[in-house]
Amino acid sequence: MRTASTTSHPAEPDFVAELARLSAARGILVAVDEVQTGFGRTGRLFACEHFGLEPGLLCLAKSIAGGFPMGALLASDRIQGPVGAHGSTFGGNPLACAVANRTLDCLLAESLPERADEEGSRWLSRLRRIDSPLIEEVRGLGLMVGIQLRERVAPHLDALADSGVLALAAGPKVLRLLPPLNIDARDLETVAEKIRWVLGVSRQPRE
Ligand SMILES: *Cc1c(COP(=O)(O)O)cnc(C)c1O
């Protein structure tokens, strides 16, 4: 198996299908961490929906409450036993739960998973057309994108930040892009232009 940092490789459908088969055949619990991929990021409400995978446990946080601190562990009703026996000082916080409810309402009302799916696949194609020898691969799902470079990404992140685009690395050579799910197509194009510019494909970044 390839070693990779968390966001840098979408799961292979065959791998997930085999995981589901093994878990069903041997009674193994599949725990899926959707702290980053959940709530529309990959173009579905949860990334496991891309694969038809029904997790035994689903870990959620970050976008669950639109920036308000919250985490949640969901357990399938196939699971019987002491999942509910865990205690937590701030668990079940009513304010956090209210914010999460409202966040989910907005996410669904604005069809953000569908937007991430449509804008994300258009953007992926756009980024794949950047003709640079520095790019090894562009991959992603929805609005979760990684650009695998053939060299260290850090200087490019600095140049992007100077031009107004905040991005992170996923490992030493992957440019990680997680734009807001409500970003418009024009801003996505601006980011693509600025990436072309920092990679030396074009001369002038367009504003
Ligand atoms: C941030 C993150 C976590 C940790 O979430 P906490 O709410 O800080 O516990 C776990 N998994 C992934 C994939 C993350 O991105």
mmCIF file of C-alpha atoms and ligand atoms in Angstrom:
data_model
loop_
_atom_site.group_PDB
_atom_site.id
_atom_site.type_symbol
_atom_site.label_atom_id
_atom_site.label_comp_id
_atom_site.label_asym_id
_atom_site.label_seq_id
_atom_site.Cartn_x
_atom_site.Cartn_y
_atom_site.Cartn_z
ATOM 1 C CA MET A 1 0.000 0.000 0.000
ATOM 2 C CA ARG A 2 1.124 3.545 -0.663
ATOM 3 C CA THR A 3 1.997 5.612 2.344
ATOM 4 C CA ALA A 4 0.323 8.977 2.248
ATOM 5 C CA SER A 5 -0.784 11.697 4.574
ATOM 6 C CA THR A 6 -4.469 11.788 5.351
ATOM 7 C CA THR A 7 -5.850 13.980 2.615
ATOM 8 C CA SER A 8 -3.564 13.163 -0.239
ATOM 9 C CA HIS A 9 -5.194 10.081 -1.817
ATOM 10 C CA PRO A 10 -8.871 9.365 -2.466
ATOM 11 C CA ALA A 11 -9.672 5.793 -1.415
ATOM 12 C CA GLU A 12 -9.728 3.262 -4.270
ATOM 13 C CA PRO A 13 -13.287 1.910 -4.814
ATOM 14 C CA ASP A 14 -11.941 -1.680 -4.983
ATOM 15 C CA PHE A 15 -10.200 -1.242 -1.653
ATOM 16 C CA VAL A 16 -13.373 0.064 0.005
ATOM 17 C CA ALA A 17 -15.497 -2.705 -1.553
ATOM 18 C CA GLU A 18 -13.102 -5.343 -0.234
ATOM 19 C CA LEU A 19 -13.108 -3.684 3.186
ATOM 20 C CA ALA A 20 -16.928 -3.791 3.239
ATOM 21 C CA ARG A 21 -16.886 -7.453 2.140
ATOM 22 C CA LEU A 22 -14.368 -8.460 4.814
ATOM 23 C CA SER A 23 -16.141 -6.542 7.541
ATOM 24 C CA ALA A 24 -19.460 -8.212 6.694
ATOM 25 C CA ALA A 25 -17.908 -11.691 6.381
ATOM 26 C CA ARG A 26 -15.936 -11.530 9.612
ATOM 27 C CA GLY A 27 -18.023 -9.194 11.745
ATOM 28 C CA ILE A 28 -15.341 -6.492 11.789
ATOM 29 C CA LEU A 29 -16.418 -2.993 12.727
ATOM 30 C CA VAL A 30 -15.490 -0.351 10.139
ATOM 31 C CA ALA A 31 -14.845 3.056 11.692
ATOM 32 C CA VAL A 32 -14.786 5.902 9.163
ATOM 33 C CA ASP A 33 -13.155 9.215 10.013
ATOM 34 C CA GLU A 34 -15.074 11.904 8.130
ATOM 35 C CA VAL A 35 -13.837 14.788 10.244
ATOM 36 C CA GLN A 36 -12.432 16.418 7.107
ATOM 37 C CA THR A 37 -14.399 14.707 4.358
ATOM 38 C CA GLY A 38 -17.844 15.006 5.960
ATOM 39 C CA PHE A 39 -20.620 17.556 5.418
ATOM 40 C CA GLY A 40 -20.381 17.951 1.673
ATOM 41 C CA ARG A 41 -16.654 18.411 1.171
ATOM 42 C CA THR A 42 -16.272 15.578 -1.343
ATOM 43 C CA GLY A 43 -19.541 16.166 -3.197
ATOM 44 C CA ARG A 44 -21.698 13.908 -1.021
ATOM 45 C CA LEU A 45 -22.918 14.646 2.486
ATOM 46 C CA PHE A 46 -20.435 11.969 3.618
ATOM 47 C CA ALA A 47 -17.594 10.579 1.522
ATOM 48 C CA CYS A 48 -18.523 6.972 2.356
ATOM 49 C CA GLU A 49 -21.642 7.510 0.181
ATOM 50 C CA HIS A 50 -19.383 7.552 -2.898
ATOM 51 C CA PHE A 51 -18.614 3.921 -2.147
ATOM 52 C CA GLY A 52 -21.956 2.730 -0.769
ATOM 53 C CA LEU A 53 -20.123 1.951 2.465
ATOM 54 C CA GLU A 54 -22.176 1.834 5.643
ATOM 55 C CA PRO A 55 -19.748 2.411 8.488
ATOM 56 C CA GLY A 56 -20.213 0.893 11.948
ATOM 57 C CA LEU A 57 -18.803 4.065 13.459
ATOM 58 C CA LEU A 58 -18.642 7.513 11.891
ATOM 59 C CA CYS A 59 -16.375 10.202 13.379
ATOM 60 C CA LEU A 60 -17.453 13.781 12.742
ATOM 61 C CA ALA A 61 -16.142 17.201 13.770
ATOM 62 C CA LYS A 62 -14.942 20.473 12.177
ATOM 63 C CA SER A 63 -17.656 21.351 9.624
ATOM 64 C CA ILE A 64 -20.339 19.676 11.734
ATOM 65 C CA ALA A 65 -21.123 23.007 13.404
ATOM 66 C CA GLY A 66 -19.769 25.423 10.799
ATOM 67 C CA GLY A 67 -16.751 26.419 12.889
ATOM 68 C CA PHE A 68 -18.298 26.186 16.348
ATOM 69 C CA PRO A 69 -16.288 23.588 18.325
ATOM 70 C CA MET A 70 -18.012 20.218 18.210
ATOM 71 C CA GLY A 71 -17.275 16.582 17.545
ATOM 72 C CA ALA A 72 -19.575 13.588 17.330
ATOM 73 C CA LEU A 73 -19.369 9.825 17.125
ATOM 74 C CA LEU A 74 -22.245 8.120 15.312
ATOM 75 C CA ALA A 75 -22.810 4.411 15.789
ATOM 76 C CA SER A 76 -24.824 2.181 13.500
ATOM 77 C CA ASP A 77 -27.833 0.566 15.137
ATOM 78 C CA ARG A 78 -26.208 -2.737 14.149
ATOM 79 C CA ILE A 79 -23.918 -2.107 17.112
ATOM 80 C CA GLN A 80 -25.116 -3.228 20.469
ATOM 81 C CA GLY A 81 -23.111 -2.681 23.583
ATOM 82 C CA PRO A 82 -21.362 -0.018 25.505
ATOM 83 C CA VAL A 83 -20.910 2.730 22.873
ATOM 84 C CA GLY A 84 -23.193 4.981 24.909
ATOM 85 C CA ALA A 85 -21.252 4.393 28.112
ATOM 86 C CA HIS A 86 -18.529 6.914 27.287
ATOM 87 C CA GLY A 87 -18.780 10.074 29.330
ATOM 88 C CA SER A 88 -17.614 13.551 28.379
ATOM 89 C CA THR A 89 -17.658 16.769 30.407
ATOM 90 C CA PHE A 90 -18.984 18.872 27.541
ATOM 91 C CA GLY A 91 -20.710 16.063 25.643
ATOM 92 C CA GLY A 92 -24.206 16.732 24.332
ATOM 93 C CA ASN A 93 -23.688 20.483 24.621
ATOM 94 C CA PRO A 94 -27.063 22.063 23.724
ATOM 95 C CA LEU A 95 -25.575 25.197 22.121
ATOM 96 C CA ALA A 96 -23.169 23.168 19.949
ATOM 97 C CA CYS A 97 -26.023 20.855 18.925
ATOM 98 C CA ALA A 98 -28.245 23.824 18.003
ATOM 99 C CA VAL A 99 -25.445 25.311 15.885
ATOM 100 C CA ALA A 100 -24.880 21.932 14.205
ATOM 101 C CA ASN A 101 -28.593 21.622 13.405
ATOM 102 C CA ARG A 102 -28.648 25.063 11.826
ATOM 103 C CA THR A 103 -25.421 24.332 9.920
ATOM 104 C CA LEU A 104 -26.933 21.168 8.482
ATOM 105 C CA ASP A 105 -30.108 23.077 7.501
ATOM 106 C CA CYS A 106 -28.040 25.680 5.605
ATOM 107 C CA LEU A 107 -25.815 23.056 4.000
ATOM 108 C CA LEU A 108 -28.833 21.199 2.628
ATOM 109 C CA ALA A 109 -30.874 24.321 1.755
ATOM 110 C CA GLU A 110 -27.969 25.656 -0.313
ATOM 111 C CA SER A 111 -27.271 22.208 -1.820
ATOM 112 C CA LEU A 112 -23.613 22.543 -0.872
ATOM 113 C CA PRO A 113 -22.731 18.850 -1.373
ATOM 114 C CA GLU A 114 -24.116 19.030 -4.940
ATOM 115 C CA ARG A 115 -22.264 22.308 -5.541
ATOM 116 C CA ALA A 116 -19.036 20.746 -4.288
ATOM 117 C CA ASP A 117 -19.630 17.832 -6.669
ATOM 118 C CA GLU A 118 -20.280 20.001 -9.735
ATOM 119 C CA GLU A 119 -17.831 22.838 -9.115
ATOM 120 C CA GLY A 120 -15.244 20.362 -7.815
ATOM 121 C CA SER A 121 -15.254 18.131 -10.885
ATOM 122 C CA ARG A 122 -15.111 21.152 -13.205
ATOM 123 C CA TRP A 123 -12.237 22.571 -11.153
ATOM 124 C CA LEU A 124 -10.365 19.260 -11.096
ATOM 125 C CA SER A 125 -10.499 19.133 -14.908
ATOM 126 C CA ARG A 126 -9.342 22.741 -15.032
ATOM 127 C CA LEU A 127 -6.412 22.047 -12.689
ATOM 128 C CA ARG A 128 -5.511 18.900 -14.660
ATOM 129 C CA ARG A 129 -5.121 21.035 -17.770
ATOM 130 C CA ILE A 130 -2.333 23.095 -16.131
ATOM 131 C CA ASP A 131 0.620 22.123 -18.232
ATOM 132 C CA SER A 132 3.564 22.183 -15.823
ATOM 133 C CA PRO A 133 6.474 19.745 -15.533
ATOM 134 C CA LEU A 134 6.344 20.403 -11.769
ATOM 135 C CA ILE A 135 2.969 18.642 -11.488
ATOM 136 C CA GLU A 136 2.986 14.875 -11.111
ATOM 137 C CA GLU A 137 -0.734 14.391 -10.516
ATOM 138 C CA VAL A 138 -3.914 16.294 -9.653
ATOM 139 C CA ARG A 139 -6.406 14.240 -7.685
ATOM 140 C CA GLY A 140 -9.396 14.735 -5.451
ATOM 141 C CA LEU A 141 -13.100 14.370 -4.857
ATOM 142 C CA GLY A 142 -15.502 17.299 -4.826
ATOM 143 C CA LEU A 143 -13.792 20.341 -3.345
ATOM 144 C CA MET A 144 -11.004 18.347 -1.673
ATOM 145 C CA VAL A 145 -8.070 18.544 -4.044
ATOM 146 C CA GLY A 146 -4.414 17.590 -3.892
ATOM 147 C CA ILE A 147 -1.792 18.614 -6.423
ATOM 148 C CA GLN A 148 1.177 16.271 -6.194
ATOM 149 C CA LEU A 149 4.318 18.161 -7.159
ATOM 150 C CA ARG A 150 7.715 16.802 -8.124
ATOM 151 C CA GLU A 151 9.357 19.173 -5.661
ATOM 152 C CA ARG A 152 8.757 20.639 -2.227
ATOM 153 C CA VAL A 153 5.509 22.535 -1.949
ATOM 154 C CA ALA A 154 6.444 24.984 0.853
ATOM 155 C CA PRO A 155 7.854 27.801 -1.346
ATOM 156 C CA HIS A 156 4.786 27.601 -3.590
ATOM 157 C CA LEU A 157 2.479 27.892 -0.574
ATOM 158 C CA ASP A 158 4.305 31.069 0.450
ATOM 159 C CA ALA A 159 3.970 32.512 -3.063
ATOM 160 C CA LEU A 160 0.275 31.632 -3.129
ATOM 161 C CA ALA A 161 -0.245 33.274 0.276
ATOM 162 C CA ASP A 162 1.460 36.440 -1.023
ATOM 163 C CA SER A 163 -1.004 36.448 -3.915
ATOM 164 C CA GLY A 164 -3.982 36.036 -1.587
ATOM 165 C CA VAL A 165 -4.593 32.267 -1.756
ATOM 166 C CA LEU A 166 -4.313 30.388 1.545
ATOM 167 C CA ALA A 167 -3.537 26.702 1.079
ATOM 168 C CA LEU A 168 -1.819 23.995 3.110
ATOM 169 C CA ALA A 169 0.451 21.084 2.385
ATOM 170 C CA ALA A 170 -0.482 17.409 2.735
ATOM 171 C CA GLY A 171 2.970 15.947 3.151
ATOM 172 C CA PRO A 172 6.094 17.630 1.724
ATOM 173 C CA LYS A 173 5.084 17.651 -1.953
ATOM 174 C CA VAL A 174 1.305 17.920 -2.063
ATOM 175 C CA LEU A 175 -0.523 21.218 -2.419
ATOM 176 C CA ARG A 176 -3.786 20.779 -0.563
ATOM 177 C CA LEU A 177 -6.805 22.829 -1.602
ATOM 178 C CA LEU A 178 -9.959 22.915 0.523
ATOM 179 C CA PRO A 179 -11.926 25.969 -0.644
ATOM 180 C CA PRO A 180 -15.189 26.986 1.018
ATOM 181 C CA LEU A 181 -18.104 24.924 -0.319
ATOM 182 C CA ASN A 182 -19.951 28.096 -1.355
ATOM 183 C CA ILE A 183 -17.023 29.482 -3.367
ATOM 184 C CA ASP A 184 -18.090 30.710 -6.804
ATOM 185 C CA ALA A 185 -16.720 29.523 -10.130
ATOM 186 C CA ARG A 186 -14.925 32.812 -10.755
ATOM 187 C CA ASP A 187 -12.917 32.550 -7.526
ATOM 188 C CA LEU A 188 -12.032 28.939 -8.359
ATOM 189 C CA GLU A 189 -10.735 30.149 -11.728
ATOM 190 C CA THR A 190 -8.696 32.870 -9.993
ATOM 191 C CA VAL A 191 -7.082 30.234 -7.771
ATOM 192 C CA ALA A 192 -6.277 28.094 -10.832
ATOM 193 C CA GLU A 193 -4.677 31.139 -12.503
ATOM 194 C CA LYS A 194 -2.593 31.862 -9.410
ATOM 195 C CA ILE A 195 -1.421 28.263 -9.232
ATOM 196 C CA ARG A 196 -0.376 28.529 -12.892
ATOM 197 C CA TRP A 197 1.526 31.645 -11.993
ATOM 198 C CA VAL A 198 3.358 30.273 -8.912
ATOM 199 C CA LEU A 199 4.331 27.166 -10.907
ATOM 200 C CA GLY A 200 5.794 29.404 -13.594
ATOM 201 C CA VAL A 201 3.273 28.471 -16.307
ATOM 202 C CA SER A 202 1.999 32.022 -16.745
ATOM 203 C CA ARG A 203 3.640 35.381 -16.092
ATOM 204 C CA GLN A 204 1.040 37.541 -14.388
ATOM 205 C CA PRO A 205 -1.492 36.510 -11.755
ATOM 206 C CA ARG A 206 -4.911 37.847 -12.651
ATOM 207 C CA GLU A 207 -6.851 39.568 -9.874
HETATM 208 C C1 LIG B 1 -8.922 17.495 12.538
HETATM 209 C C2 LIG B 1 -9.051 16.036 12.340
HETATM 210 C C3 LIG B 1 -9.266 15.166 13.423
HETATM 211 C C4 LIG B 1 -9.327 15.657 14.839
HETATM 212 O O1 LIG B 1 -10.551 16.255 15.101
HETATM 213 P P1 LIG B 1 -10.779 16.880 16.556
HETATM 214 O O2 LIG B 1 -12.136 17.472 16.504
HETATM 215 O O3 LIG B 1 -9.694 17.907 16.752
HETATM 216 O O4 LIG B 1 -10.665 15.757 17.524
HETATM 217 C C5 LIG B 1 -9.448 13.820 13.163
HETATM 218 N N1 LIG B 1 -9.409 13.333 11.893
HETATM 219 C C6 LIG B 1 -9.205 14.132 10.836
HETATM 220 C C7 LIG B 1 -9.195 13.534 9.449
HETATM 221 C C8 LIG B 1 -9.008 15.502 11.017
HETATM 222 O O5 LIG B 1 -8.818 16.299 9.951
#
